XYZ file of C-alpha atoms in Angstrom:
661
model
C -54.383 -20.753 -19.964
C -52.980 -18.611 -17.178
C -49.220 -18.029 -16.840
C -48.095 -19.726 -13.616
C -44.433 -18.800 -13.923
C -43.088 -16.904 -10.894
C -42.501 -13.194 -11.361
C -39.028 -12.262 -12.570
C -36.801 -10.585 -9.952
C -34.955 -8.717 -12.711
C -35.916 -5.165 -13.594
C -35.743 -3.677 -17.093
C -32.124 -2.509 -16.796
C -30.879 -5.890 -15.600
C -32.821 -7.632 -18.356
C -31.308 -5.339 -20.986
C -27.779 -6.137 -19.799
C -28.637 -9.848 -19.763
C -29.976 -9.533 -23.303
C -26.728 -7.924 -24.456
C -24.786 -10.762 -22.825
C -27.013 -13.434 -24.413
C -28.202 -14.806 -21.064
C -31.691 -13.322 -20.820
C -33.641 -16.567 -21.238
C -31.392 -18.596 -18.959
C -31.574 -16.042 -16.152
C -35.325 -15.677 -16.537
C -35.568 -19.293 -15.395
C -32.828 -19.066 -12.765
C -33.822 -15.740 -11.211
C -36.850 -16.831 -9.136
C -34.808 -19.657 -7.614
C -31.780 -17.596 -6.543
C -33.323 -14.244 -5.579
C -35.585 -14.610 -2.549
C -37.829 -12.316 -0.531
C -36.389 -13.762 2.679
C -33.040 -14.911 4.035
C -32.335 -18.631 4.333
C -30.959 -19.758 7.676
C -27.451 -20.013 6.237
C -27.485 -16.311 5.318
C -28.878 -15.305 8.705
C -26.064 -17.153 10.487
C -23.506 -15.672 8.089
C -24.505 -12.061 8.796
C -24.291 -12.639 12.568
C -20.574 -13.479 12.394
C -19.458 -10.456 10.361
C -17.380 -7.529 11.707
C -18.669 -5.120 9.053
C -21.263 -4.548 6.347
C -21.012 -2.557 3.141
C -24.121 -0.384 2.987
C -25.711 1.823 0.333
C -28.536 4.355 0.310
C -29.498 7.510 -1.588
C -29.314 11.131 -0.511
C -32.091 13.631 -1.183
C -30.590 14.471 -4.591
C -30.842 10.824 -5.690
C -27.097 10.181 -5.366
C -26.184 6.686 -4.148
C -23.495 6.540 -1.446
C -21.562 3.469 -0.328
C -20.131 3.181 3.175
C -19.059 0.784 5.923
C -20.875 -0.087 9.144
C -18.625 -1.946 11.592
C -18.924 -3.651 14.951
C -17.746 -6.630 16.922
C -19.065 -9.906 15.451
C -22.647 -10.269 16.614
C -23.543 -6.614 16.003
C -25.779 -7.844 13.146
C -28.708 -10.108 13.990
C -31.683 -11.542 12.144
C -34.776 -11.586 14.370
C -36.664 -13.397 11.614
C -35.967 -14.439 7.990
C -37.342 -11.149 6.663
C -35.268 -8.656 8.667
C -31.738 -7.719 9.702
C -31.129 -5.775 12.901
C -27.875 -3.757 12.951
C -26.592 -2.468 16.304
C -24.473 0.260 14.702
C -24.736 3.157 12.279
C -22.336 4.854 9.883
C -20.197 7.562 11.445
C -21.779 11.038 11.618
C -18.954 12.097 9.270
C -20.052 9.537 6.669
C -22.374 11.004 3.982
C -24.269 7.712 4.143
C -25.493 8.584 7.651
C -27.768 11.371 6.385
C -29.243 9.016 3.773
C -30.775 6.775 6.438
C -34.390 7.493 7.324
C -37.448 5.262 7.814
C -38.732 4.071 4.468
C -35.388 4.580 2.702
C -34.158 1.981 0.229
C -31.063 0.350 1.747
C -28.653 -2.212 0.320
C -26.386 -4.424 2.408
C -23.453 -6.579 1.378
C -22.137 -9.060 3.885
C -18.634 -10.023 2.821
C -16.145 -12.148 4.740
C -12.789 -11.330 3.196
C -10.832 -14.098 4.918
C -13.161 -16.802 3.508
C -14.242 -14.932 0.343
C -17.914 -15.529 1.159
C -20.493 -12.847 0.397
C -24.260 -12.463 0.457
C -26.449 -9.550 -0.597
C -29.604 -8.183 0.979
C -31.528 -5.263 -0.475
C -34.529 -3.856 1.326
C -36.191 -1.022 3.199
C -35.173 0.668 6.434
C -38.106 0.203 8.817
C -36.610 1.237 12.180
C -33.945 3.811 13.048
C -32.629 5.183 16.332
C -29.293 6.328 17.742
C -28.233 2.746 18.463
C -28.838 1.249 15.032
C -31.472 0.249 12.526
C -33.606 -2.587 11.178
C -33.839 -3.369 7.461
C -36.694 -5.397 5.994
C -35.734 -7.874 3.279
C -36.793 -7.148 -0.266
C -34.229 -9.275 -2.101
C -31.751 -11.799 -0.693
C -29.219 -13.711 -2.766
C -25.691 -15.055 -2.682
C -22.656 -14.115 -4.756
C -19.651 -16.080 -5.964
C -16.198 -15.575 -4.374
C -14.556 -14.402 -7.606
C -12.197 -11.404 -7.444
C -12.236 -11.190 -3.615
C -8.728 -10.707 -2.216
C -8.218 -12.775 0.925
C -7.631 -10.587 3.985
C -7.560 -11.234 7.733
C -9.202 -8.623 9.953
C -8.384 -7.156 13.353
C -9.560 -4.124 15.311
C -7.168 -1.256 16.025
C -9.586 0.219 18.579
C -13.084 -0.291 19.902
C -15.504 0.221 16.985
C -17.959 3.059 17.402
C -19.468 6.097 15.695
C -17.052 8.718 17.036
C -15.015 10.721 14.531
C -11.331 9.890 15.014
C -9.466 11.265 11.987
C -9.834 14.225 9.674
C -12.761 14.618 7.252
C -12.429 16.370 3.894
C -15.154 17.235 1.384
C -13.993 18.040 -2.148
C -15.501 18.532 -5.585
C -12.644 16.813 -7.399
C -9.895 14.287 -6.859
C -6.555 15.480 -5.522
C -3.206 13.725 -5.903
C -3.652 11.683 -2.722
C -7.078 10.486 -3.825
C -5.768 9.495 -7.246
C -2.886 7.624 -5.627
C -5.302 5.717 -3.382
C -7.448 4.709 -6.350
C -4.405 3.766 -8.428
C -3.194 1.417 -5.670
C -6.598 -0.157 -5.004
C -7.352 -3.808 -5.714
C -10.890 -3.570 -4.308
C -13.767 -1.116 -4.100
C -17.496 -1.124 -3.388
C -20.109 0.427 -5.670
C -23.579 1.695 -4.759
C -26.284 2.018 -7.407
C -30.062 2.363 -7.527
C -33.108 2.621 -9.764
C -36.832 3.234 -9.534
C -39.117 0.232 -9.172
C -42.425 -0.215 -10.988
C -44.259 1.678 -8.245
C -41.907 4.646 -8.531
C -39.984 3.966 -5.330
C -36.243 3.462 -5.041
C -34.409 0.179 -4.750
C -30.712 0.253 -3.893
C -27.807 -2.124 -4.380
C -24.202 -2.338 -3.193
C -21.630 -4.581 -4.809
C -17.963 -5.546 -4.575
C -15.399 -5.081 -7.337
C -11.889 -6.549 -7.365
C -8.903 -6.779 -9.684
C -5.170 -6.332 -9.728
C -3.842 -3.107 -8.166
C -4.348 -0.374 -10.752
C -7.389 -1.977 -12.398
C -9.281 1.328 -12.096
C -8.015 3.746 -14.748
C -7.783 7.424 -13.795
C -7.991 10.352 -16.211
C -8.357 13.537 -14.184
C -11.734 13.167 -12.460
C -12.902 10.377 -14.766
C -12.514 6.702 -13.883
C -12.806 3.750 -16.250
C -13.569 0.371 -14.710
C -13.372 -3.057 -16.364
C -16.271 -5.433 -15.778
C -15.205 -9.066 -15.539
C -17.200 -12.266 -15.909
C -19.312 -12.836 -12.795
C -22.714 -14.240 -11.922
C -24.287 -12.461 -14.889
C -27.095 -10.860 -12.878
C -25.935 -7.322 -13.795
C -27.439 -5.735 -10.678
C -25.000 -2.798 -10.782
C -24.809 -2.203 -14.525
C -28.540 -2.740 -14.921
C -29.146 -0.016 -12.358
C -26.725 2.303 -14.164
C -28.674 1.932 -17.409
C -31.806 3.244 -15.673
C -30.226 5.677 -13.191
C -26.714 6.649 -14.348
C -25.371 7.661 -10.940
C -23.178 5.679 -8.576
C -21.311 5.870 -5.304
C -17.846 4.357 -4.969
C -16.045 3.431 -1.754
C -12.295 2.766 -1.620
C -10.893 1.434 1.661
C -7.249 1.567 2.704
C -7.257 -1.796 4.447
C -4.023 -1.100 6.329
C -4.784 2.379 7.712
C -8.594 2.423 7.924
C -8.841 5.486 5.657
C -11.866 5.651 3.363
C -12.472 7.512 0.112
C -16.124 7.938 -0.918
C -17.091 9.247 -4.335
C -20.428 10.254 -5.835
C -20.881 10.927 -9.521
C -22.247 10.090 -12.957
C -21.789 6.632 -14.473
C -22.120 5.213 -17.971
C -21.965 1.669 -19.346
C -19.871 1.527 -22.537
C -20.391 -0.680 -25.570
C -18.819 -4.129 -25.380
C -16.372 -3.235 -28.169
C -14.683 -0.712 -25.874
C -13.480 -3.545 -23.612
C -10.906 -4.657 -26.198
C -8.313 -2.348 -24.586
C -8.343 -4.366 -21.331
C -7.608 -8.097 -21.407
C -10.314 -10.313 -19.864
C -12.800 -7.448 -19.460
C -16.224 -8.180 -20.933
C -17.242 -4.541 -20.907
C -16.227 -1.186 -19.398
C -18.078 1.477 -17.487
C -17.068 4.996 -16.614
C -17.537 7.183 -13.576
C -17.150 10.958 -13.406
C -16.500 12.380 -9.957
C -18.830 15.055 -8.594
C -18.293 14.787 -4.834
C -15.411 13.372 -2.776
C -15.307 12.591 0.944
C -12.011 11.437 2.432
C -11.917 10.288 6.039
C -8.600 9.489 7.665
C -8.552 6.671 10.230
C -12.277 6.306 9.610
C -12.511 2.620 10.481
C -11.456 0.729 13.575
C -10.954 -2.342 11.394
C -7.626 -3.205 9.795
C -6.929 -6.003 7.336
C -3.785 -7.918 6.372
C -3.558 -9.182 2.804
C -3.099 -12.956 2.648
C -3.677 -13.829 -0.992
C -4.854 -12.194 -4.173
C -7.789 -13.803 -5.885
C -6.507 -16.098 -8.657
C -9.352 -14.781 -10.814
C -8.169 -11.205 -10.242
C -4.575 -12.125 -11.051
C -5.703 -13.665 -14.338
C -7.125 -10.348 -15.550
C -5.285 -7.780 -17.632
C -3.818 -4.357 -16.971
C -4.302 -0.956 -18.477
C -1.717 -0.125 -21.130
C 0.543 2.871 -20.591
C 0.097 2.899 -16.811
C 2.935 4.704 -15.041
C 5.116 1.785 -13.892
C 7.214 3.753 -11.423
C 4.226 4.378 -9.101
C 2.290 1.157 -9.661
C 2.182 -1.052 -6.590
C 3.273 -4.595 -7.384
C 1.738 -7.569 -5.561
C 4.601 -9.783 -4.394
C 4.271 -13.213 -2.820
C 6.773 -14.478 -0.260
C 8.363 -17.505 -1.935
C 10.991 -18.369 0.682
C 12.195 -17.227 4.102
C 15.737 -17.836 5.335
C 17.455 -16.827 8.575
C 20.902 -15.379 7.879
C 21.942 -14.624 11.475
C 20.451 -14.113 14.922
C 18.885 -10.813 13.785
C 18.788 -10.911 9.954
C 16.189 -12.722 7.873
C 16.006 -12.865 4.075
C 12.701 -12.797 2.215
C 12.507 -14.014 -1.371
C 9.650 -12.589 -3.442
C 7.952 -13.522 -6.685
C 5.209 -11.582 -8.502
C 1.836 -12.711 -7.188
C 0.217 -12.142 -10.578
C 2.588 -14.465 -12.438
C 4.128 -11.698 -14.553
C 7.846 -11.058 -14.984
C 9.177 -8.743 -12.247
C 10.544 -5.349 -13.321
C 14.334 -5.506 -13.766
C 16.703 -3.787 -11.371
C 20.322 -2.781 -10.975
C 22.418 -4.160 -8.107
C 22.213 -1.696 -5.224
C 18.648 -0.575 -5.921
C 15.875 -1.039 -3.388
C 12.221 -1.982 -3.112
C 9.767 0.326 -1.358
C 7.436 -1.964 0.585
C 4.075 -1.090 2.059
C 4.404 -2.541 5.558
C 1.236 -2.942 7.612
C 1.570 -2.362 11.343
C -0.110 -0.993 14.418
C 0.076 2.527 12.995
C -1.423 1.588 9.631
C 0.641 1.082 6.501
C 4.096 2.597 6.219
C 6.457 2.615 3.277
C 9.946 1.306 4.003
C 12.912 0.850 1.666
C 14.882 -2.403 1.569
C 17.857 -3.054 -0.701
C 17.711 -6.048 -3.014
C 20.580 -8.155 -1.708
C 21.319 -10.312 -4.741
C 21.089 -10.125 -8.513
C 18.508 -11.714 -10.777
C 15.630 -12.172 -8.343
C 13.937 -10.231 -5.578
C 15.542 -10.876 -2.196
C 15.613 -8.447 0.693
C 17.487 -9.066 3.934
C 15.978 -7.388 6.979
C 17.514 -6.757 10.392
C 14.962 -6.938 13.203
C 15.164 -3.493 14.813
C 11.733 -1.828 14.780
C 8.005 -2.271 14.175
C 8.272 -2.504 10.394
C 11.143 -4.989 10.403
C 9.432 -7.044 13.123
C 6.336 -7.233 10.933
C 8.411 -8.417 7.974
C 10.058 -11.067 10.159
C 6.559 -12.482 10.765
C 5.877 -13.081 7.069
C 5.704 -16.658 5.850
C 5.752 -18.255 2.394
C 2.524 -17.459 0.595
C 1.977 -14.086 2.289
C 1.451 -11.079 0.029
C 3.078 -7.652 0.236
C 2.902 -4.642 -2.055
C 5.962 -2.860 -3.417
C 6.880 -0.118 -5.827
C 9.210 -1.192 -8.655
C 12.943 -1.151 -7.805
C 14.619 2.241 -7.798
C 17.617 4.077 -6.382
C 20.944 5.415 -7.654
C 23.372 3.669 -5.267
C 24.846 1.462 -7.979
C 28.356 0.628 -9.163
C 29.772 3.687 -10.896
C 32.337 1.719 -12.891
C 34.247 -1.543 -12.635
C 37.570 -0.766 -14.305
C 39.495 0.355 -11.207
C 39.900 -1.033 -7.676
C 36.800 -1.157 -5.501
C 36.414 -1.004 -1.720
C 33.069 -1.992 -0.186
C 32.728 -0.812 3.427
C 29.651 -2.206 5.177
C 28.393 -1.666 8.702
C 25.732 -4.077 9.984
C 22.796 -4.473 7.608
C 24.657 -2.145 5.221
C 26.072 -5.380 3.807
C 22.979 -5.845 1.604
C 23.885 -3.582 -1.349
C 27.485 -4.806 -1.128
C 26.271 -8.380 -1.567
C 24.402 -7.367 -4.700
C 27.548 -5.630 -6.012
C 29.629 -8.752 -5.356
C 27.144 -10.968 -7.173
C 27.372 -8.579 -10.124
C 31.178 -8.447 -10.089
C 31.734 -12.204 -9.759
C 29.507 -12.976 -12.731
C 32.591 -12.175 -14.839
C 35.662 -12.864 -12.666
C 38.084 -12.194 -15.508
C 36.906 -8.574 -15.758
C 36.523 -8.061 -11.996
C 38.850 -5.394 -10.540
C 40.664 -5.970 -7.235
C 37.939 -5.688 -4.612
C 38.117 -5.292 -0.841
C 35.118 -5.936 1.421
C 35.313 -4.686 5.022
C 32.295 -5.930 6.965
C 31.732 -4.636 10.514
C 29.240 -6.048 13.018
C 28.866 -5.915 16.769
C 29.508 -9.637 17.191
C 29.746 -12.844 15.185
C 26.195 -14.058 15.951
C 24.663 -10.972 14.324
C 26.829 -11.249 11.213
C 25.019 -12.591 8.162
C 25.975 -14.292 4.893
C 29.256 -15.961 5.919
C 28.732 -18.942 3.598
C 27.523 -16.776 0.719
C 30.506 -14.446 1.045
C 32.900 -17.386 1.015
C 31.272 -18.667 -2.181
C 31.660 -15.237 -3.776
C 35.295 -15.053 -2.672
C 36.036 -18.373 -4.356
C 34.148 -17.352 -7.511
C 36.230 -14.172 -7.743
C 39.358 -16.187 -8.517
C 41.447 -14.289 -5.997
C 40.069 -10.832 -6.869
C 38.090 -10.454 -3.614
C 39.625 -9.936 -0.164
C 37.338 -9.938 2.879
C 38.022 -8.585 6.355
C 35.384 -9.133 9.034
C 35.550 -6.866 12.062
C 33.593 -7.283 15.288
C 33.527 -4.619 17.972
C 32.361 -6.919 20.809
C 33.494 -10.488 20.035
C 31.805 -13.190 22.087
C 33.720 -15.391 24.477
C 35.027 -18.423 22.637
C 35.199 -16.757 19.230
C 38.680 -16.950 17.705
C 40.606 -14.124 16.069
C 41.792 -15.183 12.630
C 39.104 -17.867 12.392
C 35.739 -16.311 13.271
C 36.831 -12.748 12.510
C 39.921 -10.900 11.307
C 39.811 -7.779 13.475
C 38.550 -6.952 16.965
C 37.370 -3.353 17.024
C 36.090 -0.824 14.536
C 37.000 -0.521 10.866
C 39.398 2.378 10.282
C 41.796 3.615 7.617
C 44.779 1.762 9.068
C 42.942 -1.561 8.917
C 41.893 -0.881 5.331
C 45.436 0.020 4.287
C 46.659 -3.187 5.831
C 44.289 -5.115 3.576
C 45.386 -3.320 0.426
C 43.008 -0.361 0.111
C 43.690 1.517 -3.128
C 43.455 5.286 -2.765
C 42.867 5.572 -6.525
C 39.792 3.351 -6.659
C 36.099 3.757 -5.853
C 34.829 3.376 -2.304
C 31.243 2.455 -1.399
C 29.940 3.126 2.104
C 26.753 1.785 3.663
C 25.840 1.530 7.320
C 25.005 3.582 10.415
C 25.669 7.315 10.457
C 28.718 7.245 12.733
C 30.316 4.366 10.823
C 29.970 6.154 7.486
C 30.944 9.640 8.651
C 34.086 8.464 10.454
C 35.319 6.395 7.521
C 34.439 9.121 5.026
C 36.532 11.700 6.861
C 39.441 9.260 7.228
C 39.300 8.444 3.509
C 39.352 12.147 2.602
C 42.322 12.734 4.919
C 44.105 9.768 3.305
C 43.761 11.347 -0.137
C 40.750 9.588 -1.694
C 38.898 11.924 -4.052
C 35.496 12.945 -2.752
C 33.880 12.109 -6.103
C 35.032 8.490 -5.724
C 33.337 7.990 -2.358
C 29.763 6.771 -2.814
C 27.387 6.438 0.126
C 24.011 4.908 0.926
C 22.404 5.574 4.296
C 20.159 3.209 6.256
C 18.036 5.145 8.712
C 18.525 8.855 9.483
C 22.132 8.879 8.329
C 22.952 11.595 5.827
C 26.657 11.949 5.007
C 28.197 15.364 5.703
C 30.757 15.830 2.966
C 33.805 17.869 3.889
C 35.668 20.151 1.531
C 32.427 21.207 -0.167
C 31.121 24.746 0.137
C 28.390 24.650 2.748
C 25.099 25.908 1.382
C 23.788 28.749 3.481
C 20.398 27.725 4.830
C 17.893 29.991 6.568
C 17.600 29.356 10.275
C 14.490 27.564 11.520
C 11.760 29.647 13.105
C 12.149 30.141 16.851
C 8.444 30.490 17.590
C 5.110 28.909 16.697
C 4.146 28.908 12.991
C 0.661 28.087 11.608
C 0.729 25.194 9.116
C -2.120 24.152 6.851
C -2.197 20.652 5.379
C -4.220 21.601 2.329
C -5.238 18.193 0.966
C -6.446 17.146 4.422
C -8.082 20.511 5.220
C -6.256 20.509 8.558
C -4.792 23.496 10.379
C -2.050 22.969 12.939
C 0.549 24.939 14.865
C 4.202 24.012 14.520
C 6.376 24.359 17.600
C 10.185 24.582 17.596
C 11.967 21.259 17.884
C 9.684 19.130 15.698
C 10.011 18.345 12.008
C 7.076 18.890 9.683
C 6.716 15.094 9.441
C 6.339 14.880 13.218
C 3.761 17.670 13.114
C 1.782 15.838 10.403
C 1.849 12.607 12.406
C 0.686 14.415 15.543
C -2.373 15.529 13.528
C -3.258 11.953 12.625
C -1.876 12.082 9.080
C 0.146 9.200 7.659
C 2.555 10.549 5.024
C 5.005 8.151 3.428
C 8.492 8.138 4.923
C 11.386 5.773 5.367
C 14.776 7.172 6.411
C 13.719 10.218 8.508
C 17.060 11.718 7.528
C 16.597 13.321 4.115
C 18.253 10.560 2.119
C 15.470 8.533 0.468
C 12.889 11.070 -0.763
C 9.892 9.003 0.353
C 8.397 11.896 2.342
C 8.642 14.620 -0.290
C 5.626 16.912 -0.532
C 4.696 20.093 -2.355
C 5.123 23.333 -0.404
C 2.261 25.538 -1.604
C 2.992 28.631 0.476
C 5.640 29.877 2.891
C 9.323 29.048 3.284
C 10.873 25.934 4.818
C 14.459 25.142 5.714
C 16.698 22.324 6.947
C 19.306 22.033 9.667
C 21.668 20.749 6.965
C 21.241 20.231 3.238
C 19.579 16.824 2.729
C 21.243 14.184 0.588
C 18.111 13.685 -1.511
C 17.696 16.323 -4.203
C 14.157 17.700 -4.375
C 12.474 19.488 -7.252
C 11.557 23.190 -7.005
C 8.517 23.566 -4.778
C 9.145 20.268 -2.953
C 10.282 19.701 0.617
C 11.298 16.630 2.599
C 8.904 16.513 5.534
C 11.176 14.349 7.684
C 13.870 17.010 8.084
C 12.136 20.267 7.085
C 11.198 23.114 9.432
C 9.462 26.460 8.932
C 12.111 29.058 8.143
C 12.676 32.081 10.353
C 10.324 34.844 9.266
C 7.704 32.504 7.788
C 4.275 33.630 8.968
C 2.545 30.431 7.740
C 3.143 27.296 5.667
C 0.758 25.449 3.390
C 1.650 21.886 2.388
C -0.120 19.637 -0.104
C -0.736 16.783 2.321
């Protein structure tokens, strides 16, 4: 009797992985029904509405590469059920571009991040010209939505093949590449194997998890494999052809990181070190291509996959640089310009603890990509930041709604209460009230031990002032230990002195003395530069010890301390200086009048920064060669060999600088 069963779509590697998982027989029956040699109408319509495709192909050395092809929805069409026509190609700077030639094995993944839908199509490139290509269907099948983080897309510019940002080829990972991988919650993987006739067949797949789910050890990556559809297209390929291509996308900036290297599937027992992983596989980097601003597309994170959040984490990961997914739990307007955002961990874990006065570093997506900004936690116990609307980043945060997701580094900072056994004065200007609020929550938790405390809170007018009700509650809880004076410099018509505010004008030493300022206590300053500098100098003149004056700057507001020996700093260069950004393989020419951060930004780089005044340390970078200087010694203390890009300049006499950026 002849065997009338349809041929299995699974090759030997896939079947071996299915055998190890105990699903070989079940998938032998399922395979012919789910893997087709044509696209159903639903898939054809799906591909037409996509703004991008993940694509994979092999170079002449047999290395798979994964990349992105993007275009306005409609750039992909299906002239018939057995073909996809793509009116775009990878950028000439993308290593995938050179892999495309008639007859090449090509894999396509259509994935709609905002709906979590995805469909695969593997086939052969049958037409290629400067405008695009046509791929004939060899295999077509759907995938489940598991582990896909929900993201909304937009275009930052017209999509096209032109090279916009820098392109770097490397043989190993650098610090920036490792940081990008460590922060990733998503990547794409290209793999391939030989078919029975000796030709190639390629595949490209999606992988998702919590940020940090890819473990990094030098140039070796370890990746957990979670429960999925059980087809084992990727791992089956790796058994037969142990090479892979990985693609990491910075969804906020459009940067891409493409890796090619050796891969190995580990025994199932090895997965015991990672909760919820069914197995692990490793990847050793051989080639790296980093392209800044490579994509016109940008994405905004809306929600982590609940399946991804249910997975584990690598033990012993460095917590201080691990991005935390935070969900907006509540939004509350505090004044006409201040809005509070309450966060909870999106993965259901306990949030890292913090000290009152510390801040969160948030990754804020905007028109210029993702920027890191620091926001003080404005209460104790839970994560609340209070943001004044005064720029692109703060405007973006004001648009967040409950359920939205942001990423943050764990709380940090050293602007905390030094001691609580002597009188305290809290002097806040504008949004500088936020750390003072956290201090007051801490102090009023034990009113009996609370020292006499004075809060002077200055705003431009009453409408912009925040937290009136909360401050009154704290005053009552203090049992008479807290005195509050609210000063407004431009009171509105109809506002009453003694009712809506206690002082018309600026806060000064005479006002503070009138409200019982102790010259023997600790003073905490936070606010704009002029506010802090003026009060600092008045406090020094009044006899307050410099060591008892503590300051936190918001914005470019470093405090110039008087009475301290001024550190002699080299003068900045007065002519052009060549600067090499080593990690980006970019050469530039610095001109007098611009900081090194401004030079980097003019070259299309996106280094982290926040204060632009040398106070927060977000922009620190390694100076590999040459000498840099500052106009004044920055508040933030760097390590030897580090500089703060936001306020650093080439020093006079420097013939060149090399920076690890």
